[in-house]
Amino acid sequence: MADSTPATPGHADRPVYVVGGGPGGLAAAYALRARGVRAVVLERSDQVGASWRGHYDRLRLHTTRRLSALPGLPIPRRFGRWVARDDVVRYLEKYAEHHALEIVTGVEVTRVEPAPDGTGWLLRATGGRELTGGAVVVATGHNHTPRLPDWPGRGQYTGELLHASAYRNPGPYAGRDVLVVGVGNTGAEIAVDLVEGGAGRVRLSVRTAPHIVRRSTAGWPAQYTGVLCRRLPVRLVDRLARPLARLSVPDLSEHGLPRPDTGLYSRVREGAIPVQDVGLVDAVRTGRVEVVAAVDGFEDGEVLLADGARIRPDAVIAATGYSRGLTDLVGHLGVLDGRGRPVVHGPRTPGNAPGLYFTGFTNPVSGMLRELAIDAERIARAVAKRHATARAVLPSARA
């Protein structure tokens, strides 16, 4: 690795540091290498794909194998159409090995700053490391830091309360009364997992009713529709989605899940991806998953719901999402919006931070891995062009 001390003529001769060894970081490193740019992946854990290793056991990709491969290596057909979590991890390991990527594990980058000489970037990392790169690709992931709401009374609650990131399988909850909070894809799938795994009672706390889509209808994956709609006007997609939803998904209003008033794609643009049905619809219709109101707080060992009800489950699993965790890393550079998300992503860099790229911080309806692969190629082109320009002016700068 290059540290901050070697004298180099400019950023074009320094490596590009890729922060994060998940799918986005690995794809970006390969795409850069393919264009002749040295890329060094810095991963805080001891293995690539750390976030995937930590997901619950039954998780499968909601996107097809064919449209989820990273550049330069297809996902093996033996993994099936909907790839399981452990197979995703195997694929990422093979990807890094196959492309002989330069990966340094056990290094967490804590802050990115402009390099002292005015060219490139200085990365401060664990162990007192200071690394200087010609460019930086931040790929620390959409699901970086578990977010647990600061519900009133949460600190005094003595019952079992955990974030969904700590859930693995239904084994510990057999025969127990469990409340799952949040009806995104994670909350919906955990609720189904608990029902199928023998939980005594499963309730699902919902604040805003989600759009629900079938993962596949008559062999046509929802992802294909997402790809086709990716560039269409929001209002048009909203109008088209309504009749399709009525045809493919039954009305669950009497079970506590009414159809949303807002359009499907309008919600996507706000960051709310539709819930792909992997058993939730049937579980709600048959009463095996009971839909209840949003959680308002905790009091005297009970959970307070927005409709005034008080319940006392044996365990509460909060599928309440994640924060990007970028504030300490790059927040001082003025490159984040009010919600802590990068103001640009992919091949574009902030006007005040040239050479700083972000990938994996959107949640596209066309599939995260597909968009990571596309972003990787675009970022690599942009970096290679920038480096080529820098080298072209270098001789005159030395004269």
mmCIF file of C-alpha atoms in Angstrom:
data_model
loop_
_atom_site.group_PDB
_atom_site.id
_atom_site.type_symbol
_atom_site.label_atom_id
_atom_site.label_comp_id
_atom_site.label_asym_id
_atom_site.label_seq_id
_atom_site.Cartn_x
_atom_site.Cartn_y
_atom_site.Cartn_z
ATOM 1 C CA MET A 1 0.000 0.000 0.000
ATOM 2 C CA ALA A 2 1.069 3.580 -0.560
ATOM 3 C CA ASP A 3 1.279 5.841 2.465
ATOM 4 C CA SER A 4 1.361 9.609 2.707
ATOM 5 C CA THR A 5 5.133 9.986 2.602
ATOM 6 C CA PRO A 6 6.373 8.916 -0.847
ATOM 7 C CA ALA A 7 6.976 11.798 -3.243
ATOM 8 C CA THR A 8 4.851 11.333 -6.354
ATOM 9 C CA PRO A 9 4.381 13.742 -9.250
ATOM 10 C CA GLY A 10 0.588 13.797 -8.936
ATOM 11 C CA HIS A 11 -2.584 11.863 -8.397
ATOM 12 C CA ALA A 12 -2.279 9.924 -11.669
ATOM 13 C CA ASP A 13 0.633 7.898 -10.273
ATOM 14 C CA ARG A 14 -1.079 6.986 -7.022
ATOM 15 C CA PRO A 15 -3.409 4.027 -6.537
ATOM 16 C CA VAL A 16 -7.149 4.420 -6.398
ATOM 17 C CA TYR A 17 -8.395 3.357 -2.993
ATOM 18 C CA VAL A 18 -11.720 1.546 -2.878
ATOM 19 C CA VAL A 19 -13.276 1.711 0.578
ATOM 20 C CA GLY A 20 -15.325 -1.435 1.181
ATOM 21 C CA GLY A 21 -14.954 -5.046 0.083
ATOM 22 C CA GLY A 22 -18.569 -5.797 -0.751
ATOM 23 C CA PRO A 23 -20.045 -6.253 -4.240
ATOM 24 C CA GLY A 24 -19.730 -2.570 -5.145
ATOM 25 C CA GLY A 25 -16.128 -2.281 -4.041
ATOM 26 C CA LEU A 26 -15.029 -5.507 -5.712
ATOM 27 C CA ALA A 27 -16.761 -4.594 -8.978
ATOM 28 C CA ALA A 28 -15.162 -1.141 -8.983
ATOM 29 C CA ALA A 29 -11.701 -2.596 -8.283
ATOM 30 C CA TYR A 30 -11.999 -5.055 -11.168
ATOM 31 C CA ALA A 31 -13.287 -2.421 -13.600
ATOM 32 C CA LEU A 32 -10.411 -0.090 -12.675
ATOM 33 C CA ARG A 33 -7.830 -2.856 -13.070
ATOM 34 C CA ALA A 34 -9.295 -3.738 -16.468
ATOM 35 C CA ARG A 35 -8.525 -0.169 -17.569
ATOM 36 C CA GLY A 36 -4.966 -0.255 -16.314
ATOM 37 C CA VAL A 37 -5.583 1.651 -13.087
ATOM 38 C CA ARG A 38 -4.172 0.208 -9.877
ATOM 39 C CA ALA A 39 -6.970 -0.257 -7.375
ATOM 40 C CA VAL A 40 -6.526 -1.213 -3.717
ATOM 41 C CA VAL A 41 -9.577 -2.382 -1.765
ATOM 42 C CA LEU A 42 -9.604 -1.510 1.944
ATOM 43 C CA GLU A 43 -11.981 -3.713 3.933
ATOM 44 C CA ARG A 44 -12.545 -3.227 7.669
ATOM 45 C CA SER A 45 -13.444 -6.875 8.356
ATOM 46 C CA ASP A 46 -11.208 -9.869 7.776
ATOM 47 C CA GLN A 47 -13.091 -11.118 4.695
ATOM 48 C CA VAL A 48 -14.811 -9.770 1.618
ATOM 49 C CA GLY A 49 -18.619 -9.623 1.584
ATOM 50 C CA ALA A 50 -18.869 -8.986 5.308
ATOM 51 C CA SER A 51 -22.382 -7.537 5.218
ATOM 52 C CA TRP A 52 -23.689 -10.523 3.253
ATOM 53 C CA ARG A 53 -22.198 -12.911 5.780
ATOM 54 C CA GLY A 54 -24.194 -11.197 8.512
ATOM 55 C CA HIS A 55 -27.633 -11.427 6.907
ATOM 56 C CA TYR A 56 -30.302 -13.867 8.099
ATOM 57 C CA ASP A 57 -29.996 -17.476 6.975
ATOM 58 C CA ARG A 58 -32.949 -17.763 4.591
ATOM 59 C CA LEU A 59 -32.112 -14.651 2.560
ATOM 60 C CA ARG A 60 -32.003 -14.996 -1.208
ATOM 61 C CA LEU A 61 -31.448 -12.393 -3.859
ATOM 62 C CA HIS A 62 -34.713 -10.854 -5.020
ATOM 63 C CA THR A 63 -33.023 -10.261 -8.367
ATOM 64 C CA THR A 64 -32.209 -12.934 -10.911
ATOM 65 C CA ARG A 65 -28.841 -14.628 -11.128
ATOM 66 C CA ARG A 66 -28.322 -13.423 -14.688
ATOM 67 C CA LEU A 67 -28.904 -9.753 -13.837
ATOM 68 C CA SER A 68 -26.954 -9.856 -10.574
ATOM 69 C CA ALA A 69 -23.472 -10.800 -11.808
ATOM 70 C CA LEU A 70 -20.589 -8.375 -11.395
ATOM 71 C CA PRO A 71 -18.386 -7.422 -14.371
ATOM 72 C CA GLY A 72 -16.052 -10.096 -15.640
ATOM 73 C CA LEU A 73 -17.520 -13.196 -13.980
ATOM 74 C CA PRO A 74 -21.016 -14.734 -14.275
ATOM 75 C CA ILE A 75 -22.711 -16.262 -11.255
ATOM 76 C CA PRO A 76 -22.653 -20.083 -11.617
ATOM 77 C CA ARG A 77 -25.878 -21.584 -12.947
ATOM 78 C CA ARG A 78 -25.843 -24.202 -10.195
ATOM 79 C CA PHE A 79 -26.705 -21.422 -7.712
ATOM 80 C CA GLY A 80 -30.204 -21.256 -9.202
ATOM 81 C CA ARG A 81 -32.317 -18.343 -10.326
ATOM 82 C CA TRP A 82 -32.655 -16.770 -6.875
ATOM 83 C CA VAL A 83 -29.206 -17.011 -5.314
ATOM 84 C CA ALA A 84 -28.980 -17.883 -1.617
ATOM 85 C CA ARG A 85 -27.005 -15.795 0.853
ATOM 86 C CA ASP A 86 -24.197 -18.334 1.294
ATOM 87 C CA ASP A 87 -23.834 -18.661 -2.477
ATOM 88 C CA VAL A 88 -23.583 -14.889 -2.828
ATOM 89 C CA VAL A 89 -20.705 -15.004 -0.350
ATOM 90 C CA ARG A 90 -19.046 -17.841 -2.295
ATOM 91 C CA TYR A 91 -19.406 -15.855 -5.491
ATOM 92 C CA LEU A 92 -17.803 -12.744 -3.959
ATOM 93 C CA GLU A 93 -14.897 -14.818 -2.644
ATOM 94 C CA LYS A 94 -14.421 -16.411 -6.065
ATOM 95 C CA TYR A 95 -14.708 -13.014 -7.749
ATOM 96 C CA ALA A 96 -11.854 -11.567 -5.697
ATOM 97 C CA GLU A 97 -9.720 -14.667 -6.281
ATOM 98 C CA HIS A 98 -10.507 -14.979 -10.005
ATOM 99 C CA HIS A 99 -9.519 -11.385 -10.738
ATOM 100 C CA ALA A 100 -6.577 -11.410 -8.289
ATOM 101 C CA LEU A 101 -7.813 -8.189 -6.756
ATOM 102 C CA GLU A 102 -5.534 -6.263 -4.419
ATOM 103 C CA ILE A 103 -7.405 -6.364 -1.116
ATOM 104 C CA VAL A 104 -6.208 -5.324 2.322
ATOM 105 C CA THR A 105 -8.444 -6.581 5.134
ATOM 106 C CA GLY A 106 -8.635 -5.428 8.722
ATOM 107 C CA VAL A 107 -8.247 -1.786 7.745
ATOM 108 C CA GLU A 108 -11.086 0.629 8.467
ATOM 109 C CA VAL A 109 -10.910 4.036 6.829
ATOM 110 C CA THR A 110 -12.171 6.603 9.319
ATOM 111 C CA ARG A 111 -11.738 9.877 7.423
ATOM 112 C CA VAL A 112 -11.071 11.062 3.886
ATOM 113 C CA GLU A 113 -9.419 14.439 3.340
ATOM 114 C CA PRO A 114 -7.796 16.313 0.444
ATOM 115 C CA ALA A 115 -4.118 15.392 0.182
ATOM 116 C CA PRO A 116 -1.764 18.038 1.657
ATOM 117 C CA ASP A 117 -0.125 18.702 -1.721
ATOM 118 C CA GLY A 118 -3.472 19.530 -3.284
ATOM 119 C CA THR A 119 -3.616 16.476 -5.551
ATOM 120 C CA GLY A 120 -5.524 13.337 -4.684
ATOM 121 C CA TRP A 121 -6.827 12.226 -1.305
ATOM 122 C CA LEU A 122 -5.488 11.386 2.126
ATOM 123 C CA LEU A 123 -7.182 8.492 3.901
ATOM 124 C CA ARG A 124 -6.841 8.125 7.650
ATOM 125 C CA ALA A 125 -7.307 4.552 8.789
ATOM 126 C CA THR A 126 -7.032 2.326 11.827
ATOM 127 C CA GLY A 127 -3.581 1.713 13.247
ATOM 128 C CA GLY A 128 -2.545 5.288 12.522
ATOM 129 C CA ARG A 129 -2.288 4.629 8.790
ATOM 130 C CA GLU A 130 -2.278 7.541 6.369
ATOM 131 C CA LEU A 131 -2.744 6.534 2.747
ATOM 132 C CA THR A 132 -2.586 8.830 -0.253
ATOM 133 C CA GLY A 133 -4.574 7.942 -3.353
ATOM 134 C CA GLY A 134 -5.166 9.542 -6.694
ATOM 135 C CA ALA A 135 -8.897 8.941 -6.311
ATOM 136 C CA VAL A 136 -11.244 7.300 -3.823
ATOM 137 C CA VAL A 137 -14.289 5.114 -4.441
ATOM 138 C CA VAL A 138 -16.510 4.900 -1.361
ATOM 139 C CA ALA A 139 -18.368 1.579 -1.439
ATOM 140 C CA THR A 140 -19.134 0.989 2.222
ATOM 141 C CA GLY A 141 -22.674 -0.079 1.444
ATOM 142 C CA HIS A 142 -26.305 0.971 1.671
ATOM 143 C CA ASN A 143 -26.813 -1.098 4.843
ATOM 144 C CA HIS A 144 -23.884 0.111 6.907
ATOM 145 C CA THR A 145 -25.031 1.043 10.419
ATOM 146 C CA PRO A 146 -28.163 -0.526 11.991
ATOM 147 C CA ARG A 147 -30.714 2.149 12.884
ATOM 148 C CA LEU A 148 -32.885 1.655 15.960
ATOM 149 C CA PRO A 149 -35.477 4.401 16.561
ATOM 150 C CA ASP A 150 -35.217 6.298 19.830
ATOM 151 C CA TRP A 151 -38.673 5.246 20.958
ATOM 152 C CA PRO A 152 -39.888 6.751 24.257
ATOM 153 C CA GLY A 153 -39.126 4.334 27.059
ATOM 154 C CA ARG A 154 -36.773 2.221 24.963
ATOM 155 C CA GLY A 155 -33.913 2.631 27.416
ATOM 156 C CA GLN A 156 -35.994 1.262 30.285
ATOM 157 C CA TYR A 157 -37.489 -1.636 28.348
ATOM 158 C CA THR A 158 -36.380 -4.906 29.935
ATOM 159 C CA GLY A 159 -37.810 -7.246 27.298
ATOM 160 C CA GLU A 160 -35.850 -8.746 24.429
ATOM 161 C CA LEU A 161 -35.271 -6.102 21.760
ATOM 162 C CA LEU A 162 -32.896 -6.551 18.825
ATOM 163 C CA HIS A 163 -32.274 -5.010 15.442
ATOM 164 C CA ALA A 164 -32.966 -7.205 12.427
ATOM 165 C CA SER A 165 -29.233 -7.229 11.674
ATOM 166 C CA ALA A 166 -28.825 -9.530 14.690
ATOM 167 C CA TYR A 167 -31.526 -11.989 13.566
ATOM 168 C CA ARG A 168 -30.312 -15.200 11.952
ATOM 169 C CA ASN A 169 -33.060 -17.833 12.023
ATOM 170 C CA PRO A 170 -36.317 -18.674 13.827
ATOM 171 C CA GLY A 171 -34.801 -21.331 16.063
ATOM 172 C CA PRO A 172 -34.609 -19.197 19.245
ATOM 173 C CA TYR A 173 -38.229 -18.034 18.783
ATOM 174 C CA ALA A 174 -40.015 -21.381 18.486
ATOM 175 C CA GLY A 175 -43.275 -21.222 20.425
ATOM 176 C CA ARG A 176 -42.740 -17.576 21.372
ATOM 177 C CA ASP A 177 -44.723 -14.382 20.765
ATOM 178 C CA VAL A 178 -42.696 -12.121 18.462
ATOM 179 C CA LEU A 179 -43.337 -8.588 17.226
ATOM 180 C CA VAL A 180 -41.544 -7.572 14.027
ATOM 181 C CA VAL A 181 -41.365 -3.808 13.549
ATOM 182 C CA GLY A 182 -41.182 -2.554 9.970
ATOM 183 C CA VAL A 183 -42.618 -3.894 6.737
ATOM 184 C CA GLY A 184 -39.784 -3.463 4.309
ATOM 185 C CA ASN A 185 -38.405 -6.524 2.551
ATOM 186 C CA THR A 186 -36.380 -7.507 5.615
ATOM 187 C CA GLY A 187 -39.254 -7.212 8.083
ATOM 188 C CA ALA A 188 -41.663 -9.018 5.776
ATOM 189 C CA GLU A 189 -39.286 -11.919 5.187
ATOM 190 C CA ILE A 190 -38.346 -12.272 8.847
ATOM 191 C CA ALA A 191 -42.044 -12.406 9.774
ATOM 192 C CA VAL A 192 -42.594 -15.218 7.267
ATOM 193 C CA ASP A 193 -39.457 -16.987 8.467
ATOM 194 C CA LEU A 194 -40.722 -16.892 12.056
ATOM 195 C CA VAL A 195 -44.115 -18.297 11.068
ATOM 196 C CA GLU A 196 -42.585 -21.113 9.045
ATOM 197 C CA GLY A 197 -40.035 -21.768 11.803
ATOM 198 C CA GLY A 198 -42.591 -22.405 14.540
ATOM 199 C CA ALA A 199 -43.010 -19.115 16.387
ATOM 200 C CA GLY A 200 -46.107 -19.203 18.575
ATOM 201 C CA ARG A 201 -47.442 -15.826 17.430
ATOM 202 C CA VAL A 202 -46.100 -13.306 14.925
ATOM 203 C CA ARG A 203 -47.240 -9.710 14.700
ATOM 204 C CA LEU A 204 -45.989 -7.199 12.163
ATOM 205 C CA SER A 205 -46.006 -3.528 13.129
ATOM 206 C CA VAL A 206 -46.731 -1.272 10.147
ATOM 207 C CA ARG A 207 -46.589 2.519 10.049
ATOM 208 C CA THR A 208 -47.055 3.006 6.297
ATOM 209 C CA ALA A 209 -48.596 0.309 4.125
ATOM 210 C CA PRO A 210 -46.096 -0.791 1.447
ATOM 211 C CA HIS A 211 -46.525 -1.601 -2.203
ATOM 212 C CA ILE A 212 -46.318 -5.382 -2.551
ATOM 213 C CA VAL A 213 -45.260 -7.080 -5.769
ATOM 214 C CA ARG A 214 -44.806 -10.701 -6.689
ATOM 215 C CA ARG A 215 -41.161 -11.638 -7.063
ATOM 216 C CA SER A 216 -42.126 -13.437 -10.239
ATOM 217 C CA THR A 217 -45.411 -13.667 -12.149
ATOM 218 C CA ALA A 218 -45.833 -16.437 -14.724
ATOM 219 C CA GLY A 219 -42.053 -16.714 -14.891
ATOM 220 C CA TRP A 220 -41.544 -12.957 -15.417
ATOM 221 C CA PRO A 221 -39.403 -11.521 -12.562
ATOM 222 C CA ALA A 222 -40.409 -8.199 -11.035
ATOM 223 C CA GLN A 223 -36.831 -7.077 -11.659
ATOM 224 C CA TYR A 224 -37.394 -7.206 -15.431
ATOM 225 C CA THR A 225 -40.270 -4.778 -15.046
ATOM 226 C CA GLY A 226 -38.081 -2.583 -12.854
ATOM 227 C CA VAL A 227 -35.403 -2.443 -15.538
ATOM 228 C CA LEU A 228 -37.961 -1.547 -18.211
ATOM 229 C CA CYS A 229 -39.469 1.203 -16.042
ATOM 230 C CA ARG A 230 -36.170 2.621 -14.796
ATOM 231 C CA ARG A 231 -36.144 5.592 -17.193
ATOM 232 C CA LEU A 232 -39.874 6.115 -17.672
ATOM 233 C CA PRO A 233 -41.693 9.149 -16.212
ATOM 234 C CA VAL A 234 -42.711 8.632 -12.606
ATOM 235 C CA ARG A 235 -46.385 9.429 -13.179
ATOM 236 C CA LEU A 236 -46.613 7.001 -16.081
ATOM 237 C CA VAL A 237 -45.172 4.137 -14.041
ATOM 238 C CA ASP A 238 -47.498 4.976 -11.153
ATOM 239 C CA ARG A 239 -50.508 4.746 -13.460
ATOM 240 C CA LEU A 240 -49.375 1.474 -15.033
ATOM 241 C CA ALA A 241 -48.579 -0.107 -11.666
ATOM 242 C CA ARG A 242 -52.059 0.319 -10.156
ATOM 243 C CA PRO A 243 -54.000 -2.117 -12.382
ATOM 244 C CA LEU A 244 -51.096 -4.579 -12.358
ATOM 245 C CA ALA A 245 -51.116 -4.590 -8.562
ATOM 246 C CA ARG A 246 -54.858 -5.267 -8.459
ATOM 247 C CA LEU A 247 -54.443 -8.218 -10.812
ATOM 248 C CA SER A 248 -51.425 -9.810 -9.123
ATOM 249 C CA VAL A 249 -51.803 -9.048 -5.405
ATOM 250 C CA PRO A 250 -55.067 -9.471 -3.446
ATOM 251 C CA ASP A 251 -56.509 -6.610 -1.404
ATOM 252 C CA LEU A 252 -55.333 -7.053 2.187
ATOM 253 C CA SER A 253 -57.215 -4.057 3.607
ATOM 254 C CA GLU A 254 -59.343 -6.143 5.954
ATOM 255 C CA HIS A 255 -56.160 -7.629 7.345
ATOM 256 C CA GLY A 256 -54.559 -4.244 8.066
ATOM 257 C CA LEU A 257 -52.590 -3.746 4.838
ATOM 258 C CA PRO A 258 -54.564 -1.412 2.561
ATOM 259 C CA ARG A 259 -53.295 -0.501 -0.878
ATOM 260 C CA PRO A 260 -51.096 2.627 -0.630
ATOM 261 C CA ASP A 261 -52.544 5.944 -1.761
ATOM 262 C CA THR A 262 -49.259 7.080 -3.304
ATOM 263 C CA GLY A 263 -47.897 5.635 -6.549
ATOM 264 C CA LEU A 264 -45.415 2.789 -6.579
ATOM 265 C CA TYR A 265 -42.642 4.615 -8.444
ATOM 266 C CA SER A 266 -43.231 7.833 -6.508
ATOM 267 C CA ARG A 267 -42.486 5.859 -3.364
ATOM 268 C CA VAL A 268 -39.391 4.334 -4.970
ATOM 269 C CA ARG A 269 -38.052 7.805 -5.731
ATOM 270 C CA GLU A 270 -38.487 8.606 -2.034
ATOM 271 C CA GLY A 271 -36.422 5.539 -1.131
ATOM 272 C CA ALA A 272 -39.200 3.026 -0.417
ATOM 273 C CA ILE A 273 -38.650 -0.097 -2.510
ATOM 274 C CA PRO A 274 -41.721 -2.360 -2.977
ATOM 275 C CA VAL A 275 -41.938 -5.453 -0.819
ATOM 276 C CA GLN A 276 -41.367 -8.565 -2.893
ATOM 277 C CA ASP A 277 -43.732 -11.258 -1.773
ATOM 278 C CA VAL A 278 -41.952 -14.382 -0.556
ATOM 279 C CA GLY A 279 -44.898 -15.630 1.490
ATOM 280 C CA LEU A 280 -46.168 -12.518 3.295
ATOM 281 C CA VAL A 281 -49.431 -12.224 1.359
ATOM 282 C CA ASP A 282 -50.541 -15.764 2.204
ATOM 283 C CA ALA A 283 -49.341 -15.460 5.796
ATOM 284 C CA VAL A 284 -51.387 -12.279 6.307
ATOM 285 C CA ARG A 285 -54.478 -13.671 4.541
ATOM 286 C CA THR A 286 -54.460 -16.782 6.720
ATOM 287 C CA GLY A 287 -53.842 -14.854 9.932
ATOM 288 C CA ARG A 288 -50.487 -16.445 10.634
ATOM 289 C CA VAL A 289 -48.964 -12.948 10.520
ATOM 290 C CA GLU A 290 -51.092 -10.345 12.311
ATOM 291 C CA VAL A 291 -50.702 -6.756 11.173
ATOM 292 C CA VAL A 292 -50.736 -4.200 14.009
ATOM 293 C CA ALA A 293 -50.230 -0.450 14.282
ATOM 294 C CA ALA A 294 -46.901 1.340 14.435
ATOM 295 C CA VAL A 295 -44.822 1.285 17.608
ATOM 296 C CA ASP A 296 -45.036 4.525 19.590
ATOM 297 C CA GLY A 297 -42.935 3.541 22.614
ATOM 298 C CA PHE A 298 -42.377 1.237 25.585
ATOM 299 C CA GLU A 299 -43.800 1.388 29.088
ATOM 300 C CA ASP A 300 -43.852 -1.024 32.042
ATOM 301 C CA GLY A 301 -42.583 -3.912 29.931
ATOM 302 C CA GLU A 302 -45.222 -3.345 27.263
ATOM 303 C CA VAL A 303 -45.066 -2.061 23.701
ATOM 304 C CA LEU A 304 -47.289 0.947 23.021
ATOM 305 C CA LEU A 305 -48.904 1.049 19.583
ATOM 306 C CA ALA A 306 -50.126 4.095 17.676
ATOM 307 C CA ASP A 307 -53.766 3.002 17.912
ATOM 308 C CA GLY A 308 -53.616 2.940 21.718
ATOM 309 C CA ALA A 309 -53.142 -0.814 22.063
ATOM 310 C CA ARG A 310 -50.592 -2.208 24.520
ATOM 311 C CA ILE A 311 -48.995 -5.590 23.880
ATOM 312 C CA ARG A 312 -46.399 -7.682 25.684
ATOM 313 C CA PRO A 313 -44.506 -9.847 23.164
ATOM 314 C CA ASP A 314 -41.695 -12.140 24.225
ATOM 315 C CA ALA A 315 -39.328 -10.513 21.724
ATOM 316 C CA VAL A 316 -39.250 -7.432 19.497
ATOM 317 C CA ILE A 317 -37.264 -7.519 16.247
ATOM 318 C CA ALA A 318 -36.785 -4.062 14.755
ATOM 319 C CA ALA A 319 -36.469 -4.180 10.965
ATOM 320 C CA THR A 320 -36.056 -0.409 10.981
ATOM 321 C CA GLY A 321 -33.321 0.008 8.430
ATOM 322 C CA TYR A 322 -29.803 1.352 8.366
ATOM 323 C CA SER A 323 -27.965 4.626 8.099
ATOM 324 C CA ARG A 324 -25.246 5.129 5.512
ATOM 325 C CA GLY A 325 -22.590 5.832 8.168
ATOM 326 C CA LEU A 326 -20.839 8.422 5.978
ATOM 327 C CA THR A 327 -20.890 11.463 8.258
ATOM 328 C CA ASP A 328 -17.582 10.842 10.026
ATOM 329 C CA LEU A 329 -15.948 9.565 6.845
ATOM 330 C CA VAL A 330 -16.772 12.384 4.408
ATOM 331 C CA GLY A 331 -19.378 14.615 6.067
ATOM 332 C CA HIS A 332 -16.856 17.430 6.543
ATOM 333 C CA LEU A 333 -16.359 17.652 2.765
ATOM 334 C CA GLY A 334 -19.868 18.947 2.051
ATOM 335 C CA VAL A 335 -20.710 15.980 -0.192
ATOM 336 C CA LEU A 336 -23.762 14.644 1.674
ATOM 337 C CA ASP A 337 -27.381 15.754 1.571
ATOM 338 C CA GLY A 338 -29.592 16.385 4.577
ATOM 339 C CA ARG A 339 -30.283 12.669 4.997
ATOM 340 C CA GLY A 340 -26.614 11.697 4.998
ATOM 341 C CA ARG A 341 -26.591 10.389 1.429
ATOM 342 C CA PRO A 342 -24.036 11.327 -1.246
ATOM 343 C CA VAL A 343 -25.179 14.218 -3.420
ATOM 344 C CA VAL A 344 -23.884 12.357 -6.479
ATOM 345 C CA HIS A 345 -23.118 8.727 -7.270
ATOM 346 C CA GLY A 346 -21.553 6.612 -9.976
ATOM 347 C CA PRO A 347 -19.202 8.366 -12.425
ATOM 348 C CA ARG A 348 -20.017 11.874 -11.233
ATOM 349 C CA THR A 349 -17.973 13.487 -8.488
ATOM 350 C CA PRO A 350 -18.991 16.445 -6.319
ATOM 351 C CA GLY A 351 -17.888 19.775 -7.767
ATOM 352 C CA ASN A 352 -15.926 20.550 -4.611
ATOM 353 C CA ALA A 353 -14.404 17.049 -4.358
ATOM 354 C CA PRO A 354 -13.066 15.894 -7.758
ATOM 355 C CA GLY A 355 -11.851 12.310 -7.705
ATOM 356 C CA LEU A 356 -14.229 11.211 -4.939
ATOM 357 C CA TYR A 357 -16.766 8.630 -6.141
ATOM 358 C CA PHE A 358 -19.675 6.851 -4.465
ATOM 359 C CA THR A 359 -21.346 3.571 -5.391
ATOM 360 C CA GLY A 360 -24.071 1.524 -3.733
ATOM 361 C CA PHE A 361 -25.915 4.291 -1.899
ATOM 362 C CA THR A 362 -29.143 4.124 -3.866
ATOM 363 C CA ASN A 363 -31.756 1.386 -3.751
ATOM 364 C CA PRO A 364 -32.845 1.037 -7.390
ATOM 365 C CA VAL A 365 -35.953 -0.829 -8.428
ATOM 366 C CA SER A 366 -33.904 -2.439 -11.211
ATOM 367 C CA GLY A 367 -31.699 -4.305 -8.724
ATOM 368 C CA MET A 368 -28.811 -3.236 -6.530
ATOM 369 C CA LEU A 369 -26.190 -5.650 -7.890
ATOM 370 C CA ARG A 370 -27.103 -4.828 -11.488
ATOM 371 C CA GLU A 371 -26.648 -1.108 -10.847
ATOM 372 C CA LEU A 372 -23.403 -1.685 -8.919
ATOM 373 C CA ALA A 373 -22.005 -3.491 -11.962
ATOM 374 C CA ILE A 374 -23.024 -0.638 -14.262
ATOM 375 C CA ASP A 375 -21.659 1.989 -11.872
ATOM 376 C CA ALA A 376 -18.327 0.151 -11.635
ATOM 377 C CA GLU A 377 -17.750 0.353 -15.377
ATOM 378 C CA ARG A 378 -18.761 4.011 -15.489
ATOM 379 C CA ILE A 379 -16.564 4.951 -12.548
ATOM 380 C CA ALA A 380 -13.613 3.134 -14.090
ATOM 381 C CA ARG A 381 -14.047 5.031 -17.363
ATOM 382 C CA ALA A 382 -14.235 8.341 -15.541
ATOM 383 C CA VAL A 383 -11.142 7.617 -13.416
ATOM 384 C CA ALA A 384 -9.114 6.348 -16.378
ATOM 385 C CA LYS A 385 -10.003 9.453 -18.387
ATOM 386 C CA ARG A 386 -9.069 11.718 -15.496
ATOM 387 C CA HIS A 387 -5.742 9.958 -15.011
ATOM 388 C CA ALA A 388 -4.982 10.059 -18.710
ATOM 389 C CA THR A 389 -5.610 13.805 -18.727
ATOM 390 C CA ALA A 390 -3.368 14.277 -15.705
ATOM 391 C CA ARG A 391 -0.524 12.334 -17.330
ATOM 392 C CA ALA A 392 -0.910 14.281 -20.567
ATOM 393 C CA VAL A 393 -0.228 17.593 -18.794
ATOM 394 C CA LEU A 394 2.480 16.189 -16.506
ATOM 395 C CA PRO A 395 5.512 16.853 -18.803
ATOM 396 C CA SER A 396 4.650 20.542 -19.182
ATOM 397 C CA ALA A 397 4.088 20.791 -15.428
ATOM 398 C CA ARG A 398 7.595 19.466 -14.814
ATOM 399 C CA ALA A 399 9.215 21.810 -17.354
#
